[in-house]
Amino acid sequence: MLKLQHIEMILAIDRAGSIRAASKQLGRTQPAVTKALRQAEAELGVAIFQRAPSGVVATEDGRAILHRAGVIQAEMRRMQEEIDQRRGEGTGRITVTVSPLAANRLIAGAIKRFRKRFPKVHVQITGGHEPMAFGPVRDGVVDLVIGPEPQGKDVAGLSVAFLVETPVSVITGESSRWRSCTDLAQLVEGDWLMIGTQARLPYLQRHFTSRGLNPPVARVTSESISSVLAMVQDSDFLCTYPGLLLEQTLAQWRIRALDIRPPIRPARIAITTASDRPPTPALRCFCDCVSQEAANVFQGAIP
């Protein structure tokens, strides 16, 4: 059976890109790391790495093994953090993926609340978008996502705690040829861009298909909301945008929100965590802080 020391070794080799570099990082001799790798490969019956010009790279089997090894290592870390936090040491780490709405309206207040209870826990925050943000939660790489809730098959393996419902607006430049449009059907042939990656395209297109319209294809996508707004400003670009961010956005950018009738179906913002992984005390506290902040910030918007 593969031992924890083997998992540590193969993950270190993968990060370092060579056995020599991994041995330095681990403070072990190169022969000891090589021996651990050979033991792991013998136990599993497959080669994990193969030689490359500058070191080693994972084989196809190796990539699957390394993925599982990373999940195991993350769970071992969480187990130790659980124990430490129950003892009152209050250390550990939380990884959070936030949507633009959460990044701008929720995360600062939530962090302020959280640090009063767990000042020593490190919080790593990254931006991300559905549906790609949910895979790392299932795998244990990310602890939670604050953003649009998963839908359909994306819900599998996840636990969802609703926070707030945001209107979805369509924005364009102040001088855009679309600035007076009120019917989504008029915008099908428009030049659309999208916040996020191409994986989010169904989230844009469903607004059109639900009305029996042929959906547009966003030819430009960006994970940077600032770059999206810069492209929309003073242009004919069209983009869906969270309504709860509109007020501050319109005050800073030369952008107009279209008065689409009937309105586009709103988006539900939620905290998404793994359903099969018990949260640490710090993670439970962090989720509570996010919920409290959402209740405070969006008092009139929560149904």
GROMACS .gro file of C-alpha atoms in nm:
model
  303
    1MET     CA    1   0.000   0.000   0.000
    2LEU     CA    2   0.121   0.347  -0.085
    3LYS     CA    3   0.255   0.531   0.219
    4LEU     CA    4   0.213   0.897   0.304
    5GLN     CA    5   0.586   0.955   0.258
    6HIS     CA    6   0.553   0.825  -0.098
    7ILE     CA    7   0.271   1.070  -0.165
    8GLU     CA    8   0.482   1.356  -0.033
    9MET     CA    9   0.775   1.250  -0.251
   10ILE     CA   10   0.588   1.213  -0.581
   11LEU     CA   11   0.407   1.544  -0.534
   12ALA     CA   12   0.738   1.715  -0.460
   13ILE     CA   13   0.891   1.565  -0.776
   14ASP     CA   14   0.596   1.686  -0.981
   15ARG     CA   15   0.621   2.040  -0.839
   16ALA     CA   16   0.999   2.058  -0.878
   17GLY     CA   17   1.016   1.895  -1.221
   18SER     CA   18   1.312   1.674  -1.132
   19ILE     CA   19   1.423   1.430  -0.864
   20ARG     CA   20   1.728   1.640  -0.787
   21ALA     CA   21   1.530   1.958  -0.729
   22ALA     CA   22   1.270   1.769  -0.523
   23SER     CA   23   1.539   1.623  -0.297
   24LYS     CA   24   1.668   1.974  -0.223
   25GLN     CA   25   1.319   2.101  -0.143
   26LEU     CA   26   1.253   1.807   0.088
   27GLY     CA   27   1.595   1.812   0.253
   28ARG     CA   28   1.652   1.449   0.151
   29THR     CA   29   1.926   1.283  -0.049
   30GLN     CA   30   1.865   1.220  -0.418
   31PRO     CA   31   1.902   0.839  -0.378
   32ALA     CA   32   1.639   0.843  -0.099
   33VAL     CA   33   1.388   1.028  -0.320
   34THR     CA   34   1.463   0.798  -0.614
   35LYS     CA   35   1.410   0.494  -0.392
   36ALA     CA   36   1.076   0.629  -0.267
   37LEU     CA   37   0.964   0.689  -0.626
   38ARG     CA   38   1.060   0.336  -0.731
   39GLN     CA   39   0.873   0.193  -0.431
   40ALA     CA   40   0.563   0.392  -0.519
   41GLU     CA   41   0.575   0.280  -0.883
   42ALA     CA   42   0.628  -0.082  -0.780
   43GLU     CA   43   0.338  -0.068  -0.538
   44LEU     CA   44   0.105   0.079  -0.800
   45GLY     CA   45   0.240  -0.123  -1.092
   46VAL     CA   46   0.279   0.175  -1.329
   47ALA     CA   47   0.538   0.438  -1.413
   48ILE     CA   48   0.450   0.774  -1.259
   49PHE     CA   49   0.715   0.981  -1.437
   50GLN     CA   50   0.919   0.959  -1.754
   51ARG     CA   51   1.242   1.132  -1.844
   52ALA     CA   52   1.230   1.470  -2.015
   53PRO     CA   53   1.507   1.699  -2.149
   54SER     CA   54   1.502   1.911  -1.833
   55GLY     CA   55   1.402   1.651  -1.574
   56VAL     CA   56   1.088   1.437  -1.555
   57VAL     CA   57   0.722   1.470  -1.655
   58ALA     CA   58   0.422   1.271  -1.543
   59THR     CA   59   0.298   0.984  -1.756
   60GLU     CA   60  -0.072   0.954  -1.838
   61ASP     CA   61  -0.115   0.715  -1.543
   62GLY     CA   62   0.105   0.943  -1.337
   63ARG     CA   63  -0.123   1.243  -1.389
   64ALA     CA   64  -0.417   1.047  -1.250
   65ILE     CA   65  -0.207   0.929  -0.955
   66LEU     CA   66  -0.080   1.278  -0.881
   67HIS     CA   67  -0.433   1.414  -0.889
   68ARG     CA   68  -0.543   1.159  -0.627
   69ALA     CA   69  -0.227   1.216  -0.426
   70GLY     CA   70  -0.299   1.588  -0.412
   71VAL     CA   71  -0.649   1.520  -0.279
   72ILE     CA   72  -0.510   1.287  -0.011
   73GLN     CA   73  -0.246   1.539   0.094
   74ALA     CA   74  -0.506   1.817   0.114
   75GLU     CA   75  -0.729   1.600   0.333
   76MET     CA   76  -0.439   1.514   0.563
   77ARG     CA   77  -0.367   1.885   0.598
   78ARG     CA   78  -0.731   1.955   0.679
   79MET     CA   79  -0.736   1.678   0.938
   80GLN     CA   80  -0.440   1.834   1.119
   81GLU     CA   81  -0.598   2.178   1.095
   82GLU     CA   82  -0.922   2.039   1.240
   83ILE     CA   83  -0.732   1.906   1.541
   84ASP     CA   84  -0.531   2.227   1.587
   85GLN     CA   85  -0.842   2.446   1.564
   86ARG     CA   86  -1.030   2.230   1.813
   87ARG     CA   87  -0.739   2.271   2.052
   88GLY     CA   88  -0.776   2.646   2.019
   89GLU     CA   89  -0.457   2.706   1.820
   90GLY     CA   90  -0.655   2.873   1.540
   91THR     CA   91  -0.406   2.803   1.259
   92GLY     CA   92  -0.458   2.663   0.911
   93ARG     CA   93  -0.553   2.772   0.563
   94ILE     CA   94  -0.870   2.838   0.364
   95THR     CA   95  -0.882   2.870  -0.014
   96VAL     CA   96  -1.169   3.070  -0.163
   97THR     CA   97  -1.279   3.133  -0.522
   98VAL     CA   98  -1.494   3.444  -0.569
   99SER     CA   99  -1.707   3.578  -0.853
  100PRO     CA  100  -1.688   3.951  -0.944
  101LEU     CA  101  -1.995   4.027  -0.731
  102ALA     CA  102  -1.852   3.847  -0.427
  103ALA     CA  103  -1.511   4.007  -0.479
  104ASN     CA  104  -1.656   4.358  -0.487
  105ARG     CA  105  -1.938   4.339  -0.234
  106LEU     CA  106  -1.877   4.053   0.012
  107ILE     CA  107  -1.522   3.934   0.060
  108ALA     CA  108  -1.375   4.238   0.239
  109GLY     CA  109  -1.644   4.246   0.506
  110ALA     CA  110  -1.638   3.867   0.546
  111ILE     CA  111  -1.261   3.870   0.599
  112LYS     CA  112  -1.292   4.144   0.859
  113ARG     CA  113  -1.548   3.938   1.053
  114PHE     CA  114  -1.349   3.616   1.016
  115ARG     CA  115  -1.019   3.757   1.140
  116LYS     CA  116  -1.175   3.851   1.471
  117ARG     CA  117  -1.225   3.479   1.537
  118PHE     CA  118  -0.934   3.320   1.346
  119PRO     CA  119  -0.660   3.581   1.304
  120LYS     CA  120  -0.390   3.318   1.238
  121VAL     CA  121  -0.566   3.130   0.958
  122HIS     CA  122  -0.432   3.217   0.613
  123VAL     CA  123  -0.703   3.291   0.355
  124GLN     CA  124  -0.609   3.252  -0.012
  125ILE     CA  125  -0.853   3.428  -0.246
  126THR     CA  126  -0.868   3.377  -0.623
  127GLY     CA  127  -1.113   3.488  -0.888
  128GLY     CA  128  -1.312   3.230  -1.080
  129HIS     CA  129  -1.633   3.156  -1.260
  130GLU     CA  130  -1.882   2.875  -1.291
  131PRO     CA  131  -1.872   2.597  -1.401
  132MET     CA  132  -1.491   2.563  -1.395
  133ALA     CA  133  -1.473   2.682  -1.034
  134PHE     CA  134  -1.658   2.378  -0.899
  135GLY     CA  135  -1.415   2.101  -0.998
  136PRO     CA  136  -1.140   2.221  -0.762
  137VAL     CA  137  -1.395   2.222  -0.475
  138ARG     CA  138  -1.482   1.857  -0.539
  139ASP     CA  139  -1.111   1.771  -0.560
  140GLY     CA  140  -1.022   1.949  -0.237
  141VAL     CA  141  -0.797   2.207  -0.401
  142VAL     CA  142  -1.042   2.487  -0.310
  143ASP     CA  143  -1.253   2.499   0.007
  144LEU     CA  144  -1.543   2.708  -0.119
  145VAL     CA  145  -1.679   2.916  -0.404
  146ILE     CA  146  -1.878   3.235  -0.350
  147GLY     CA  147  -2.066   3.306  -0.671
  148PRO     CA  148  -2.347   3.182  -0.897
  149GLU     CA  149  -2.478   2.852  -0.764
  150PRO     CA  150  -2.416   2.531  -0.961
  151GLN     CA  151  -2.693   2.403  -1.181
  152GLY     CA  152  -2.790   2.068  -1.333
  153LYS     CA  153  -2.511   1.812  -1.334
  154ASP     CA  154  -2.269   2.064  -1.181
  155VAL     CA  155  -2.442   2.015  -0.842
  156ALA     CA  156  -2.307   1.660  -0.803
  157GLY     CA  157  -2.078   1.632  -0.500
  158LEU     CA  158  -2.149   1.985  -0.385
  159SER     CA  159  -2.336   2.153  -0.100
  160VAL     CA  160  -2.502   2.486  -0.178
  161ALA     CA  161  -2.601   2.760   0.070
  162PHE     CA  162  -2.803   3.039  -0.094
  163LEU     CA  163  -2.698   3.399  -0.023
  164VAL     CA  164  -2.875   3.646  -0.252
  165GLU     CA  165  -3.044   3.680  -0.590
  166THR     CA  166  -2.900   3.937  -0.827
  167PRO     CA  167  -3.070   4.078  -1.137
  168VAL     CA  168  -2.880   4.012  -1.459
  169SER     CA  169  -2.835   4.319  -1.677
  170VAL     CA  170  -2.708   4.367  -2.030
  171ILE     CA  171  -2.450   4.643  -2.057
  172THR     CA  172  -2.303   4.826  -2.355
  173GLY     CA  173  -2.115   5.150  -2.419
  174GLU     CA  174  -2.286   5.484  -2.356
  175SER     CA  175  -2.272   5.570  -2.728
  176SER     CA  176  -2.343   5.215  -2.849
  177ARG     CA  177  -2.586   5.157  -3.136
  178TRP     CA  178  -2.768   4.919  -2.899
  179ARG     CA  179  -2.815   5.175  -2.621
  180SER     CA  180  -3.194   5.210  -2.670
  181CYS     CA  181  -3.276   4.841  -2.723
  182THR     CA  182  -3.527   4.681  -2.487
  183ASP     CA  183  -3.584   4.344  -2.658
  184LEU     CA  184  -3.330   4.062  -2.624
  185ALA     CA  185  -3.425   3.944  -2.974
  186GLN     CA  186  -3.272   4.264  -3.115
  187LEU     CA  187  -2.936   4.176  -2.962
  188VAL     CA  188  -2.890   3.826  -3.104
  189GLU     CA  189  -2.671   3.958  -3.387
  190GLY     CA  190  -2.473   4.186  -3.157
  191ASP     CA  191  -2.104   4.154  -3.077
  192TRP     CA  192  -2.100   3.980  -2.738
  193LEU     CA  193  -1.819   3.936  -2.492
  194MET     CA  194  -1.835   3.742  -2.169
  195ILE     CA  195  -1.690   3.751  -1.821
  196GLY     CA  196  -1.507   3.421  -1.760
  197THR     CA  197  -1.400   3.148  -2.001
  198GLN     CA  198  -1.571   2.976  -2.295
  199ALA     CA  199  -1.696   2.712  -2.050
  200ARG     CA  200  -1.950   2.974  -1.933
  201LEU     CA  201  -2.104   3.012  -2.279
  202PRO     CA  202  -2.413   2.801  -2.191
  203TYR     CA  203  -2.479   3.040  -1.900
  204LEU     CA  204  -2.504   3.327  -2.150
  205GLN     CA  205  -2.693   3.135  -2.417
  206ARG     CA  206  -2.967   3.007  -2.186
  207HIS     CA  207  -3.105   3.361  -2.159
  208PHE     CA  208  -3.180   3.343  -2.532
  209THR     CA  209  -3.283   2.979  -2.568
  210SER     CA  210  -3.537   3.020  -2.285
  211ARG     CA  211  -3.712   3.276  -2.509
  212GLY     CA  212  -3.690   3.065  -2.823
  213LEU     CA  213  -3.406   3.273  -2.969
  214ASN     CA  214  -3.094   3.155  -3.145
  215PRO     CA  215  -2.817   3.221  -2.891
  216PRO     CA  216  -2.515   3.437  -2.976
  217VAL     CA  217  -2.156   3.320  -2.943
  218ALA     CA  218  -1.924   3.536  -2.736
  219ARG     CA  219  -1.610   3.579  -2.946
  220VAL     CA  220  -1.420   3.753  -2.667
  221THR     CA  221  -1.397   3.623  -2.310
  222SER     CA  222  -1.202   3.757  -2.015
  223GLU     CA  223  -1.160   3.655  -1.653
  224SER     CA  224  -1.068   4.015  -1.569
  225ILE     CA  225  -1.378   4.224  -1.502
  226SER     CA  226  -1.176   4.544  -1.545
  227SER     CA  227  -1.072   4.444  -1.897
  228VAL     CA  228  -1.433   4.355  -1.980
  229LEU     CA  229  -1.556   4.697  -1.868
  230ALA     CA  230  -1.275   4.870  -2.057
  231MET     CA  231  -1.377   4.688  -2.375
  232VAL     CA  232  -1.750   4.761  -2.329
  233GLN     CA  233  -1.692   5.128  -2.251
  234ASP     CA  234  -1.746   5.352  -2.558
  235SER     CA  235  -1.809   5.049  -2.782
  236ASP     CA  236  -2.089   4.840  -2.931
  237PHE     CA  237  -1.991   4.534  -2.727
  238LEU     CA  238  -2.267   4.365  -2.526
  239CYS     CA  239  -2.219   4.176  -2.201
  240THR     CA  240  -2.435   4.030  -1.925
  241TYR     CA  241  -2.351   4.178  -1.587
  242PRO     CA  242  -2.463   4.131  -1.223
  243GLY     CA  243  -2.725   4.394  -1.140
  244LEU     CA  244  -2.607   4.428  -0.780
  245LEU     CA  245  -2.278   4.570  -0.915
  246LEU     CA  246  -2.436   4.817  -1.153
  247GLU     CA  247  -2.456   5.125  -0.932
  248GLN     CA  248  -2.084   5.146  -0.861
  249THR     CA  249  -1.995   5.038  -1.215
  250LEU     CA  250  -2.205   5.303  -1.388
  251ALA     CA  251  -2.049   5.568  -1.164
  252GLN     CA  252  -1.697   5.478  -1.280
  253TRP     CA  253  -1.734   5.367  -1.644
  254ARG     CA  254  -1.897   5.511  -1.958
  255ILE     CA  255  -2.141   5.223  -1.975
  256ARG     CA  256  -2.517   5.192  -2.009
  257ALA     CA  257  -2.745   4.917  -1.876
  258LEU     CA  258  -3.022   4.825  -2.121
  259ASP     CA  259  -3.384   4.814  -2.003
  260ILE     CA  260  -3.457   4.461  -2.129
  261ARG     CA  261  -3.826   4.360  -2.116
  262PRO     CA  262  -3.918   4.119  -1.980
  263PRO     CA  263  -3.611   4.119  -1.752
  264ILE     CA  264  -3.351   3.846  -1.782
  265ARG     CA  265  -3.383   3.569  -1.525
  266PRO     CA  266  -3.184   3.664  -1.213
  267ALA     CA  267  -2.880   3.470  -1.090
  268ARG     CA  268  -2.867   3.304  -0.750
  269ILE     CA  269  -2.544   3.369  -0.558
  270ALA     CA  270  -2.439   3.105  -0.307
  271ILE     CA  271  -2.163   2.950  -0.100
  272THR     CA  272  -2.063   2.620  -0.261
  273THR     CA  273  -1.859   2.359  -0.072
  274ALA     CA  274  -1.791   1.986  -0.108
  275SER     CA  275  -2.080   1.776   0.023
  276ASP     CA  276  -1.864   1.478   0.122
  277ARG     CA  277  -1.593   1.667   0.309
  278PRO     CA  278  -1.662   1.788   0.665
  279PRO     CA  279  -1.559   2.151   0.713
  280THR     CA  280  -1.298   2.252   0.968
  281PRO     CA  281  -1.408   2.490   1.246
  282ALA     CA  282  -1.238   2.774   1.060
  283LEU     CA  283  -1.419   2.695   0.735
  284ARG     CA  284  -1.755   2.679   0.913
  285CYS     CA  285  -1.682   3.016   1.071
  286PHE     CA  286  -1.578   3.164   0.736
  287CYS     CA  287  -1.901   3.049   0.570
  288ASP     CA  288  -2.099   3.202   0.858
  289CYS     CA  289  -1.911   3.530   0.813
  290VAL     CA  290  -1.992   3.535   0.440
  291SER     CA  291  -2.361   3.471   0.515
  292GLN     CA  292  -2.368   3.746   0.778
  293GLU     CA  293  -2.200   3.990   0.542
  294ALA     CA  294  -2.444   3.909   0.262
  295ALA     CA  295  -2.740   3.964   0.496
  296ASN     CA  296  -2.591   4.299   0.600
  297VAL     CA  297  -2.496   4.425   0.253
  298PHE     CA  298  -2.800   4.299   0.062
  299GLN     CA  299  -3.073   4.355   0.320
  300GLY     CA  300  -3.335   4.454   0.066
  301ALA     CA  301  -3.225   4.210  -0.203
  302ILE     CA  302  -3.261   3.880  -0.017
  303PRO     CA  303  -3.606   3.729  -0.076
   0.00000   0.00000   0.00000
